mmCIF file of N, CA and C in Angstrom:
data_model
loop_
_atom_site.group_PDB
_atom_site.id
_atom_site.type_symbol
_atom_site.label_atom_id
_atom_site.label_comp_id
_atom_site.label_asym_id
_atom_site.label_seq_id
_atom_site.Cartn_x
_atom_site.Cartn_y
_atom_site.Cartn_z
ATOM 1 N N UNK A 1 -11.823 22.565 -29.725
ATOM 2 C CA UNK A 1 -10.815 23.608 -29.876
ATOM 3 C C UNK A 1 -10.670 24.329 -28.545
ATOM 4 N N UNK A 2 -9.257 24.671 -28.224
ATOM 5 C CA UNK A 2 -8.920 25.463 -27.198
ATOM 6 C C UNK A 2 -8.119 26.589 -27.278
ATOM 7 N N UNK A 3 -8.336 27.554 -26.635
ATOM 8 C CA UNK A 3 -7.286 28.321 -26.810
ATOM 9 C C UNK A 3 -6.628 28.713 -25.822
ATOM 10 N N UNK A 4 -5.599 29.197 -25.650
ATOM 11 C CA UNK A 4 -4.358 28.687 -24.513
ATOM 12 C C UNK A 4 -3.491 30.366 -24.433
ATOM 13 N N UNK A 5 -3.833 31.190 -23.418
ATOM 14 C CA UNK A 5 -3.032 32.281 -23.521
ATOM 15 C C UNK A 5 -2.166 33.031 -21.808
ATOM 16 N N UNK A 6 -0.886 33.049 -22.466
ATOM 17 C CA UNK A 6 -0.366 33.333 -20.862
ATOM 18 C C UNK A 6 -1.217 34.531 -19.947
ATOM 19 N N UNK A 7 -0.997 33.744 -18.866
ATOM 20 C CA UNK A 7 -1.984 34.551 -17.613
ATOM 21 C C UNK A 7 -1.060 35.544 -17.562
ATOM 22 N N UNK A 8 -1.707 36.803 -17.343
ATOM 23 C CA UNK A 8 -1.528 38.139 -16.597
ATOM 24 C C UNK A 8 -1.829 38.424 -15.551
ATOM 25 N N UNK A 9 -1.536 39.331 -14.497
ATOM 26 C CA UNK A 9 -2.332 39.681 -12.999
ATOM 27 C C UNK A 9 -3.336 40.092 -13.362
ATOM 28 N N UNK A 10 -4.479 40.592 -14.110
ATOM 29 C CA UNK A 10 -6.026 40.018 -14.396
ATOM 30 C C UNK A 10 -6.355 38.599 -14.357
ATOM 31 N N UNK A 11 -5.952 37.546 -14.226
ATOM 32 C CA UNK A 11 -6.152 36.312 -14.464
ATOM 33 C C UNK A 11 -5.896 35.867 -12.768
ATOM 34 N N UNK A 12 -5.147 36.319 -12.099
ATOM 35 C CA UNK A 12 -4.699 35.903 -10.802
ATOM 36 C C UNK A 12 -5.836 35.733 -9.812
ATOM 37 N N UNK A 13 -7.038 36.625 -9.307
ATOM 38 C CA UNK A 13 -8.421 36.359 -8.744
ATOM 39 C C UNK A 13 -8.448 34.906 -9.374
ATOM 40 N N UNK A 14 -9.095 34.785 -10.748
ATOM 41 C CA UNK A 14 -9.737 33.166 -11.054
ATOM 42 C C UNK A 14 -9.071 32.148 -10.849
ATOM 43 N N UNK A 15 -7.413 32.202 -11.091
ATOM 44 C CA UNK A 15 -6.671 31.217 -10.888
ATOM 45 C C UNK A 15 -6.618 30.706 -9.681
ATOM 46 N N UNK A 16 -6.713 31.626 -8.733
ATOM 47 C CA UNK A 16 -6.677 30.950 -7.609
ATOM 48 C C UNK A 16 -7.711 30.608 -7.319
ATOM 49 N N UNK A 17 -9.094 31.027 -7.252
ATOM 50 C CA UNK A 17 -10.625 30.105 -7.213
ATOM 51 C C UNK A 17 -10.125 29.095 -7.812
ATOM 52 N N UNK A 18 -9.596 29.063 -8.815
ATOM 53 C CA UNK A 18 -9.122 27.334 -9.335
ATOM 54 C C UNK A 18 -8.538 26.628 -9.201
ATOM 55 N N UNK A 19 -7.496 27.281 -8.049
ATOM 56 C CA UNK A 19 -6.610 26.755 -7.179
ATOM 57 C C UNK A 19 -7.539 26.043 -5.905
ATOM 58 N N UNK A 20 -8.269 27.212 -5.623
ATOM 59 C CA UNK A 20 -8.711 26.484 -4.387
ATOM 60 C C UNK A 20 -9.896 25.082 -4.621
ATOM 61 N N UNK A 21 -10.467 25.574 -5.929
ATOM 62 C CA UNK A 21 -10.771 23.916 -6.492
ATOM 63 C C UNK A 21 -10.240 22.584 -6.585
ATOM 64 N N UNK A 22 -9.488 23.359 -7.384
ATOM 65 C CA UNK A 22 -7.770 22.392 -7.030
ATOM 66 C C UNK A 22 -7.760 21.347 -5.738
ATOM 67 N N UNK A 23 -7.139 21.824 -4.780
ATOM 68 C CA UNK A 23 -6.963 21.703 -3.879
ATOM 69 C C UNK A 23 -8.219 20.571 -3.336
ATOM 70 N N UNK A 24 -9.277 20.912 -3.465
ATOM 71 C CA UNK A 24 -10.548 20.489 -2.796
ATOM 72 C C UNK A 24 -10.852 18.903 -3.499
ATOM 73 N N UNK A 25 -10.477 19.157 -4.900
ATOM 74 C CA UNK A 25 -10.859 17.830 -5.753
ATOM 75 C C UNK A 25 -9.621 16.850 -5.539
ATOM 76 N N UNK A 26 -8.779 17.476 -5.261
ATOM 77 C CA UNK A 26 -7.235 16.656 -5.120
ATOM 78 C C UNK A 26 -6.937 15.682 -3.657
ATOM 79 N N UNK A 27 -7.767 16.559 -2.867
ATOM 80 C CA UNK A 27 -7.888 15.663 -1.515
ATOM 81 C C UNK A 27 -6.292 16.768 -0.670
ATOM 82 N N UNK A 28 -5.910 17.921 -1.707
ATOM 83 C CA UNK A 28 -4.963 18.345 -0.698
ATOM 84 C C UNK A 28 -4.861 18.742 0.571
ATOM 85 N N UNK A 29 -3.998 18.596 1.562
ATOM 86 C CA UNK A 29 -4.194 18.626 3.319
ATOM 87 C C UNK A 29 -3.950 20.657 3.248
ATOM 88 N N UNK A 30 -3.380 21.141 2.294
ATOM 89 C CA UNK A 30 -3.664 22.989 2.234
ATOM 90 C C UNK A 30 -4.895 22.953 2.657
ATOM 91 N N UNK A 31 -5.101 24.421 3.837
ATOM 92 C CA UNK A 31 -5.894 25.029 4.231
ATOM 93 C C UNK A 31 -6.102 26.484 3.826
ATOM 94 N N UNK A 32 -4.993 26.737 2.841
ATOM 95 C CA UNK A 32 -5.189 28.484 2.631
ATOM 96 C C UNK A 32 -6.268 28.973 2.442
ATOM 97 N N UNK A 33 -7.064 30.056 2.839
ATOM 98 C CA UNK A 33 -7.882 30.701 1.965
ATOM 99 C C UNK A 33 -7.860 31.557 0.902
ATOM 100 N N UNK A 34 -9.018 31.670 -0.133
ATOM 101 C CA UNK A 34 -8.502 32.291 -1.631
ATOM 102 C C UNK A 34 -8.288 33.446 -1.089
ATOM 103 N N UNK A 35 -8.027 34.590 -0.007
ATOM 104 C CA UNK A 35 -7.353 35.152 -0.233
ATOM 105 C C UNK A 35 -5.705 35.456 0.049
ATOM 106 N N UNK A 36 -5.710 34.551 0.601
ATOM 107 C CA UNK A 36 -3.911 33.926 0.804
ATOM 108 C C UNK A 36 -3.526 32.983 -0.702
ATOM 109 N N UNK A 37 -4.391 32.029 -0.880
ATOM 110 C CA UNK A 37 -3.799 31.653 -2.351
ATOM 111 C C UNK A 37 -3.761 32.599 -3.569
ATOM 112 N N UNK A 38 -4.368 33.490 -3.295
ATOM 113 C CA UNK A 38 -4.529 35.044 -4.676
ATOM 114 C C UNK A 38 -2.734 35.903 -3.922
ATOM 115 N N UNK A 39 -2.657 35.106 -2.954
ATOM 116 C CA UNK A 39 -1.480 36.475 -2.586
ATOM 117 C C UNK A 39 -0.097 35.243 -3.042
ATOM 118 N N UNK A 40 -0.409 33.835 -2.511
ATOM 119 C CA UNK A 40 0.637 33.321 -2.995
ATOM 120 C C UNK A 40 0.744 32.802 -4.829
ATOM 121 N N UNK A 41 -0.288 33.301 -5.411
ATOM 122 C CA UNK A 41 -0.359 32.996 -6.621
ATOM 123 C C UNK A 41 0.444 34.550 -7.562
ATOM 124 N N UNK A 42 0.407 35.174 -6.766
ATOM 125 C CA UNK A 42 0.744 36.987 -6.940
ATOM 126 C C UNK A 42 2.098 37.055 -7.059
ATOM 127 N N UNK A 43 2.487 36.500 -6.184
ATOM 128 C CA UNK A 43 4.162 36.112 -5.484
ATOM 129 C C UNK A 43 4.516 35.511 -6.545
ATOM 130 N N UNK A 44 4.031 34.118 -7.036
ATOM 131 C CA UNK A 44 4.982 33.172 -7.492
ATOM 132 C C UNK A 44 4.711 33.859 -9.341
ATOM 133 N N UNK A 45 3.532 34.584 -9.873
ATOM 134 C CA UNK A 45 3.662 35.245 -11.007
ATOM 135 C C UNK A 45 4.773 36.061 -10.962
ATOM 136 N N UNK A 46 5.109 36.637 -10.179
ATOM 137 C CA UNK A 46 6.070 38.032 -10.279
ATOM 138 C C UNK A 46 7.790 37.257 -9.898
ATOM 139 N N UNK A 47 7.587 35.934 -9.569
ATOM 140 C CA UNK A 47 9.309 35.569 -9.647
ATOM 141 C C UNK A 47 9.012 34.613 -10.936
ATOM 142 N N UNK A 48 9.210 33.319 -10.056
ATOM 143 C CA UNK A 48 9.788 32.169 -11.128
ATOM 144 C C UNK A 48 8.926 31.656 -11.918
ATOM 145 N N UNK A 49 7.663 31.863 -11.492
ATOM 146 C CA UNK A 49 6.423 31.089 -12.218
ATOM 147 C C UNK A 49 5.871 31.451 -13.260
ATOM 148 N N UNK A 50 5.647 30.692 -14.319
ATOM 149 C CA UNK A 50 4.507 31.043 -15.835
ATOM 150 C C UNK A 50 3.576 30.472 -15.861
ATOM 151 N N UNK A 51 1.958 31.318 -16.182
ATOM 152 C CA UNK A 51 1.074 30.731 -16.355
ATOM 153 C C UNK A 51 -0.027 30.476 -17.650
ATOM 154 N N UNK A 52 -0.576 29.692 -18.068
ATOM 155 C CA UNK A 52 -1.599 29.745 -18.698
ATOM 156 C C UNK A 52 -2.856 29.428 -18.689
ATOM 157 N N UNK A 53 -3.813 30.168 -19.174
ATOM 158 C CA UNK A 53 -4.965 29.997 -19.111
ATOM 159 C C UNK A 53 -5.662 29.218 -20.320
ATOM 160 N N UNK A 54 -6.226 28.447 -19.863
ATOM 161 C CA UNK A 54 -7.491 27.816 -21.238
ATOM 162 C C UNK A 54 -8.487 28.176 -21.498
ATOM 163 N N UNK A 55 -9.311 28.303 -22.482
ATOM 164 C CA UNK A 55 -10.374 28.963 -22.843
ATOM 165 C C UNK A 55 -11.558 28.091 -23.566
ATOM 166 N N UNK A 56 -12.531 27.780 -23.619
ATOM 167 C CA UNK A 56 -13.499 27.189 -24.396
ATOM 168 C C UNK A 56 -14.311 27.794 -25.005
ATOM 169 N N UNK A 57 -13.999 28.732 -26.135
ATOM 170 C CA UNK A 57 -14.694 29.984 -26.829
ATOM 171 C C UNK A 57 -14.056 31.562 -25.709
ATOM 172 N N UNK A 58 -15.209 31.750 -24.955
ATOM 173 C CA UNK A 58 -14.839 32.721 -24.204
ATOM 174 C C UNK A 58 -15.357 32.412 -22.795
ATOM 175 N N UNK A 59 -15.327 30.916 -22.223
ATOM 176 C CA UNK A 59 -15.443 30.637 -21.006
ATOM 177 C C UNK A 59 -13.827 30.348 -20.795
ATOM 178 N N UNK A 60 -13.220 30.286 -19.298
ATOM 179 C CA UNK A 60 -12.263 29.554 -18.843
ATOM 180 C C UNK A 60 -12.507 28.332 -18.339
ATOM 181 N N UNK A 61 -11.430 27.432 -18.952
ATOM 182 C CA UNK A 61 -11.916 25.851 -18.869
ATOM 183 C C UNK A 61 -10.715 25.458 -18.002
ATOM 184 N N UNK A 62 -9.606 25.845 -17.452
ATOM 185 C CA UNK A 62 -8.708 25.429 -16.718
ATOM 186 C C UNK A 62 -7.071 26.561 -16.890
ATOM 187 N N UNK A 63 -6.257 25.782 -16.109
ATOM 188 C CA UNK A 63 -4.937 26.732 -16.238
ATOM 189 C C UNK A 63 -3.694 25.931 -15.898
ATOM 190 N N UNK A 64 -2.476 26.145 -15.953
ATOM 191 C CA UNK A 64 -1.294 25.685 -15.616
ATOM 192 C C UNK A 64 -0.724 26.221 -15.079
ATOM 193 N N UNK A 65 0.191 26.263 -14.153
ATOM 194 C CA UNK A 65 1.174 26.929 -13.391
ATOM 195 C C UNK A 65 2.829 25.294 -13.471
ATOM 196 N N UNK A 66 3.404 26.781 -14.142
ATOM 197 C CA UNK A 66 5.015 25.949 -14.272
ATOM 198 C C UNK A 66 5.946 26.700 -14.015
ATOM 199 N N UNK A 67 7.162 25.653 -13.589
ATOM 200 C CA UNK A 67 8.640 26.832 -13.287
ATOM 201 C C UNK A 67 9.391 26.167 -13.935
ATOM 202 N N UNK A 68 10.416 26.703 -14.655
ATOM 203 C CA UNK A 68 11.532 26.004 -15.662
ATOM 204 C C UNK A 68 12.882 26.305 -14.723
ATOM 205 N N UNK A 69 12.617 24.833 -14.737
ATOM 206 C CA UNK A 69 14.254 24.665 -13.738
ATOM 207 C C UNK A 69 15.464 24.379 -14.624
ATOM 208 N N UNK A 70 16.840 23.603 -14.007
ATOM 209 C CA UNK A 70 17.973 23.594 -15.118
ATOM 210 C C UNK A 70 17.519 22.729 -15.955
ATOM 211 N N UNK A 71 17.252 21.926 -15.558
ATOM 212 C CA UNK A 71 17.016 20.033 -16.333
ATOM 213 C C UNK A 71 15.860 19.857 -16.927
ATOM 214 N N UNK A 72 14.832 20.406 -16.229
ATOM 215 C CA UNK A 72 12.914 20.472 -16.378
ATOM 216 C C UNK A 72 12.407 21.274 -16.346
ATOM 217 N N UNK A 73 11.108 21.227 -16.660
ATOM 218 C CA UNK A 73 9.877 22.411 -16.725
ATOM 219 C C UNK A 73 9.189 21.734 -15.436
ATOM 220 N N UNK A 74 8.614 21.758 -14.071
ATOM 221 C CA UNK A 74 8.057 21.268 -13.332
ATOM 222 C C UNK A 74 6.735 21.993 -13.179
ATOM 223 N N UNK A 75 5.989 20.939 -13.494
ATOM 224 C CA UNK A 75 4.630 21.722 -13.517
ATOM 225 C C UNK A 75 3.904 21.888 -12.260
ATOM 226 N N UNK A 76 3.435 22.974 -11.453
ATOM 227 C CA UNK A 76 3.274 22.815 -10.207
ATOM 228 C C UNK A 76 1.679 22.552 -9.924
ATOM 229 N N UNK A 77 0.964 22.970 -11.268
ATOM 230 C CA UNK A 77 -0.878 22.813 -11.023
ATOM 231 C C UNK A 77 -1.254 22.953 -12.633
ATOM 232 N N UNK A 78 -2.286 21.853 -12.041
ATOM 233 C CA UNK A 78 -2.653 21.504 -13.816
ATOM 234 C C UNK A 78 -4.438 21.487 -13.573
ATOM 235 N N UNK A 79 -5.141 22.499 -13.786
ATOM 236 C CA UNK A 79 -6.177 22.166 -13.340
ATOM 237 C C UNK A 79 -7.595 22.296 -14.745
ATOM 238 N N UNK A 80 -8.474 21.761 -15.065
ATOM 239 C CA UNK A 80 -9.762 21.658 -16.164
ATOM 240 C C UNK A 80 -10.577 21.957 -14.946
ATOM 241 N N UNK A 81 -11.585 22.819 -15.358
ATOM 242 C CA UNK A 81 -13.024 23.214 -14.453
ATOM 243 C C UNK A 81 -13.928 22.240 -14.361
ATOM 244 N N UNK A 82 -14.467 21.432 -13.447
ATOM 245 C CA UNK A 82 -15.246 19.998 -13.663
ATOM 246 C C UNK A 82 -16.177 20.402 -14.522
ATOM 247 N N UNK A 83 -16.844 21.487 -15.014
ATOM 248 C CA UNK A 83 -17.685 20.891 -16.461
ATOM 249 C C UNK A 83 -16.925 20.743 -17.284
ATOM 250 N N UNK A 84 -15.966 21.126 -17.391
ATOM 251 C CA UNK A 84 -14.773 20.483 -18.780
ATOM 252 C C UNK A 84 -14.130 19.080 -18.576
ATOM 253 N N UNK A 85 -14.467 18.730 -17.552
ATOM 254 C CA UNK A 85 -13.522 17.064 -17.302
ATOM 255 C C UNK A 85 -14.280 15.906 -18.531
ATOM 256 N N UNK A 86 -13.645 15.368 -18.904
ATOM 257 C CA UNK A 86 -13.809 13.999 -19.276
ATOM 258 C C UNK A 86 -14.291 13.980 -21.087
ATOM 259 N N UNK A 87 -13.575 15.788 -21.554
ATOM 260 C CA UNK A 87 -14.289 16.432 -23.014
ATOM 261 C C UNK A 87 -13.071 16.300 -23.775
ATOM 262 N N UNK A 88 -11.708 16.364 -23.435
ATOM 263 C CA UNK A 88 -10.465 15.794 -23.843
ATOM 264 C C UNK A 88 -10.013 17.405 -23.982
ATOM 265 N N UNK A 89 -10.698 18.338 -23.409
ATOM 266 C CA UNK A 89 -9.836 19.713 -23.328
ATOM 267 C C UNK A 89 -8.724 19.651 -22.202
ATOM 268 N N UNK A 90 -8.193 19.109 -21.608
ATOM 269 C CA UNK A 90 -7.100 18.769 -20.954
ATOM 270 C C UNK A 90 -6.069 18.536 -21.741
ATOM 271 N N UNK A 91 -6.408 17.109 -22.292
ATOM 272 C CA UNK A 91 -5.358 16.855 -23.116
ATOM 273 C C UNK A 91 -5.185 17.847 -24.127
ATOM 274 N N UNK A 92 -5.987 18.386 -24.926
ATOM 275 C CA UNK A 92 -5.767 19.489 -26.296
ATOM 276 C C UNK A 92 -5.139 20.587 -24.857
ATOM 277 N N UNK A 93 -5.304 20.828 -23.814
ATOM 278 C CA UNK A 93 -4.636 22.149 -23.251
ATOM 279 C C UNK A 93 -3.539 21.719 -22.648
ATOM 280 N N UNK A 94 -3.115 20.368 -22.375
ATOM 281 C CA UNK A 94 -1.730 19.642 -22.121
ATOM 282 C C UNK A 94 -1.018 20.078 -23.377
ATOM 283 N N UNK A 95 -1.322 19.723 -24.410
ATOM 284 C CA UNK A 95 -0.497 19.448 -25.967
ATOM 285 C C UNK A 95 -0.251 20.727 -25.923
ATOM 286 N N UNK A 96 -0.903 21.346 -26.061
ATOM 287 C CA UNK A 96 -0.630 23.017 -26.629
ATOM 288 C C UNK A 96 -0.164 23.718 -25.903
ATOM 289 N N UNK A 97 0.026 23.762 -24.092
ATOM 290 C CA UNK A 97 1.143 23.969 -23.556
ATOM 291 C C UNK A 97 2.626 24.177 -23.806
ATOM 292 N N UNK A 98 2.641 22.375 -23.730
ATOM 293 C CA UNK A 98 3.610 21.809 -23.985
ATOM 294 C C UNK A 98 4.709 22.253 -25.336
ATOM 295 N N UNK A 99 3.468 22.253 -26.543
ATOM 296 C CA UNK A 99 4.353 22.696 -27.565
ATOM 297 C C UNK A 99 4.712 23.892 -27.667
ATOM 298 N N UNK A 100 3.650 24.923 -27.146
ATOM 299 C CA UNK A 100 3.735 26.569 -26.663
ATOM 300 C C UNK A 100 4.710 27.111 -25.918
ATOM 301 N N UNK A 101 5.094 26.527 -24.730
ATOM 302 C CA UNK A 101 6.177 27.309 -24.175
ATOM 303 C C UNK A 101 7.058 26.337 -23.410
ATOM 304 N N UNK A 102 6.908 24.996 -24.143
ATOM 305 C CA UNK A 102 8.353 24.169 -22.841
ATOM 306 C C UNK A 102 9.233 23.614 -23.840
ATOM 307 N N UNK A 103 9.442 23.820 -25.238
ATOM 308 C CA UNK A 103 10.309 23.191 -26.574
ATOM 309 C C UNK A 103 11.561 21.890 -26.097
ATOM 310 N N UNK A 104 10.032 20.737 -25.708
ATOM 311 C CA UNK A 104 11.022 19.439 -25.453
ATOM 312 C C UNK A 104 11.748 19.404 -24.292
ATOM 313 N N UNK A 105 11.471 20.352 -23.396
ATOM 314 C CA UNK A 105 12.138 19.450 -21.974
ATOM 315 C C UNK A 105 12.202 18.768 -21.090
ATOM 316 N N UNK A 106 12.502 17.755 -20.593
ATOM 317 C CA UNK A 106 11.666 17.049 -19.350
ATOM 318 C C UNK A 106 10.603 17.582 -18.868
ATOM 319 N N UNK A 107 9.584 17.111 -18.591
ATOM 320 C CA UNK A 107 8.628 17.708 -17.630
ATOM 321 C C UNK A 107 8.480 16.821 -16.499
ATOM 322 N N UNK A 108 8.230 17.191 -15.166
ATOM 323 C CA UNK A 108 8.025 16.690 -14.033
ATOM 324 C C UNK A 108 7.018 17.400 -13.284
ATOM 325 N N UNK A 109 5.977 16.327 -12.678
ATOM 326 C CA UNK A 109 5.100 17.164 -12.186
ATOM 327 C C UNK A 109 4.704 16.222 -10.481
ATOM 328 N N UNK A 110 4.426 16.634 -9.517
ATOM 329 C CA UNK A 110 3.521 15.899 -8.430
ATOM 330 C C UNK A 110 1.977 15.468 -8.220
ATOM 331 N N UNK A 111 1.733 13.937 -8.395
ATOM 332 C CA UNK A 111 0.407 14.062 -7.852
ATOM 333 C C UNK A 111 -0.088 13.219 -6.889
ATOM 334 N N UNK A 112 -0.361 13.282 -6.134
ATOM 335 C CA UNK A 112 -0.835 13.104 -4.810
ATOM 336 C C UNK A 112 -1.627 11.505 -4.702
ATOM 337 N N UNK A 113 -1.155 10.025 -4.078
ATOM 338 C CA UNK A 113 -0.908 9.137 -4.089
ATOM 339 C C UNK A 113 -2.526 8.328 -3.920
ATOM 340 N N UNK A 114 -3.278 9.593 -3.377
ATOM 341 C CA UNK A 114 -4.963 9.254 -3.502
ATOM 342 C C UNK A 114 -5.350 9.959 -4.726
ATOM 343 N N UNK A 115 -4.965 10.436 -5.492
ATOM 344 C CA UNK A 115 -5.542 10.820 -6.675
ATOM 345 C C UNK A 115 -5.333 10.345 -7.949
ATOM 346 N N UNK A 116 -6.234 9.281 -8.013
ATOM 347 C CA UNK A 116 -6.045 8.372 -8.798
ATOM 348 C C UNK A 116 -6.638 8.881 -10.828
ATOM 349 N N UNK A 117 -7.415 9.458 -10.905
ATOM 350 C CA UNK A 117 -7.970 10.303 -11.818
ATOM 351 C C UNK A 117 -7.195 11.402 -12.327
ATOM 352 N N UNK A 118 -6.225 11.767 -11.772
ATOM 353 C CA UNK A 118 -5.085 12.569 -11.939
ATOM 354 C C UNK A 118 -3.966 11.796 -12.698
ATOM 355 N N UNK A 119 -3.581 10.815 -11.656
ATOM 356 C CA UNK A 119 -2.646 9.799 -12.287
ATOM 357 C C UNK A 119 -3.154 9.053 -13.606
ATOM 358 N N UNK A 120 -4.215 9.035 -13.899
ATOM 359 C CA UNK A 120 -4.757 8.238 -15.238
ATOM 360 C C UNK A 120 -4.659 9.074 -16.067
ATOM 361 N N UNK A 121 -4.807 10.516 -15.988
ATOM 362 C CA UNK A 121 -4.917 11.674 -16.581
ATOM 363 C C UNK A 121 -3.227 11.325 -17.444
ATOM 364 N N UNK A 122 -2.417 11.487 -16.044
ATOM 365 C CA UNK A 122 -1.440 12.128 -16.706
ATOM 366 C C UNK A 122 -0.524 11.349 -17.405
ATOM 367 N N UNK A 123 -0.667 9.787 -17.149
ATOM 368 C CA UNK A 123 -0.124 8.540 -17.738
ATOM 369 C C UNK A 123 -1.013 8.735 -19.445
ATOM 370 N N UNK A 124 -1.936 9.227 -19.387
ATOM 371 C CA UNK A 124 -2.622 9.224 -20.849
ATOM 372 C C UNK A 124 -2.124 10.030 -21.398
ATOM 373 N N UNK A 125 -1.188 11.247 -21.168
ATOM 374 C CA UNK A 125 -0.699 12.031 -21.927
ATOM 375 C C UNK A 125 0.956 11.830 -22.100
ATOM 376 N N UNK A 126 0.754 10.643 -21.456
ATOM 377 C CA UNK A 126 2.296 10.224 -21.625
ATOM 378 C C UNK A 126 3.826 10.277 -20.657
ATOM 379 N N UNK A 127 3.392 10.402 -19.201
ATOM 380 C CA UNK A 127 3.894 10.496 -18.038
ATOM 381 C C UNK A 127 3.732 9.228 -17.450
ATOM 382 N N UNK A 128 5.023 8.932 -17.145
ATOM 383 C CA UNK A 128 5.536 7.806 -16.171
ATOM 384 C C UNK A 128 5.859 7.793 -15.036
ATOM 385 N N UNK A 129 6.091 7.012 -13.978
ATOM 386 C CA UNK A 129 5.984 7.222 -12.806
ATOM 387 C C UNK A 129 7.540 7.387 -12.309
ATOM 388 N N UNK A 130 8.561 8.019 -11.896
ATOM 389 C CA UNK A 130 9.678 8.050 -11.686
ATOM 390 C C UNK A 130 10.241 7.675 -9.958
ATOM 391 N N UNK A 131 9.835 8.292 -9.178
ATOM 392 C CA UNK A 131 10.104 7.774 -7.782
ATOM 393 C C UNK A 131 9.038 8.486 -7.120
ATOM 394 N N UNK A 132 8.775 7.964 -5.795
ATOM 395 C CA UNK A 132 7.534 7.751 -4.790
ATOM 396 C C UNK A 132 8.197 8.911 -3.734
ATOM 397 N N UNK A 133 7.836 10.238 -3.304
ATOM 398 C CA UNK A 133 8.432 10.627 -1.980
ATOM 399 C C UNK A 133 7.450 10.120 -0.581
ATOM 400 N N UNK A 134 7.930 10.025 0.432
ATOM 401 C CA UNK A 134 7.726 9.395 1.346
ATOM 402 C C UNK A 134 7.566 10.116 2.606
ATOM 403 N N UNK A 135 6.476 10.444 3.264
ATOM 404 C CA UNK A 135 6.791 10.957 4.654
ATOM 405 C C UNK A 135 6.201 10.789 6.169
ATOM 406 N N UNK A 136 6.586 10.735 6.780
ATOM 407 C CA UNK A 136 6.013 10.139 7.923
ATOM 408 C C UNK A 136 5.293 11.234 9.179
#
């Protein structure tokens, strides 16, 4: 069981420690430090962005960050705390997202072409691969 409740600016400190986890397990080339990602996580709460938090009783087990565009919901960070990996609280905090606050719209998300555990992740919840961006 999970429970799944939108982040508030109390939630913004951890999210971004989980951002900067994020980042670290993902192989991303970001260098911010958490206190530049707590300021750009600050920013993007107060315009376009919604977040949620997951819970495993009363630990935090991961979070989402999404923006609802015309066509899609694009999910910009999808992150489980590595003691929660591989317990299927992802997927129960994918589902309950999903049915919680995106009612059936495309979703589109990025993941990074060495992160292969990501991509298995997200093909298991039912994501296909649509086009490759490219840069030199």
């Amino acid at each position: 069981m999970v429970d799944v409740t939108s982040a508030t600016d109390s939630h913004i400190k951890v999210i971004a420690h989980m951002n900067q986890q994020l980042i670290i397990d993902e192989g991303h080339r970001n260098t911010m430090s958490s206190t530049e990602l707590e300021h750009r996580m600050s920013g993007w709460l107060a315009t376009d962005y919604q977040a949620a938090v997951f819970y495993d009783k009363k630990n935090i087990a991961g979070y989402c960050l999404w923006k609802e565009e015309v066509q899609h919901i694009y999910i910009r960070q999808f992150f489980i705390c590595r003691s929660y990996r591989q317990t299927g609280i992802g997927k129960t905090a994918f589902n309950t997202v999903k049915s919680t606050y995106w009612n059936n719209k495309r979703l589109r998300l990025d993941v990074l072409v060495t992160n292969h555990r990501a991509k298995l992740f997200w093909q298991s919840v039912g994501f296909k691969d649509y086009c490759t961006t490219m840069e030199m």
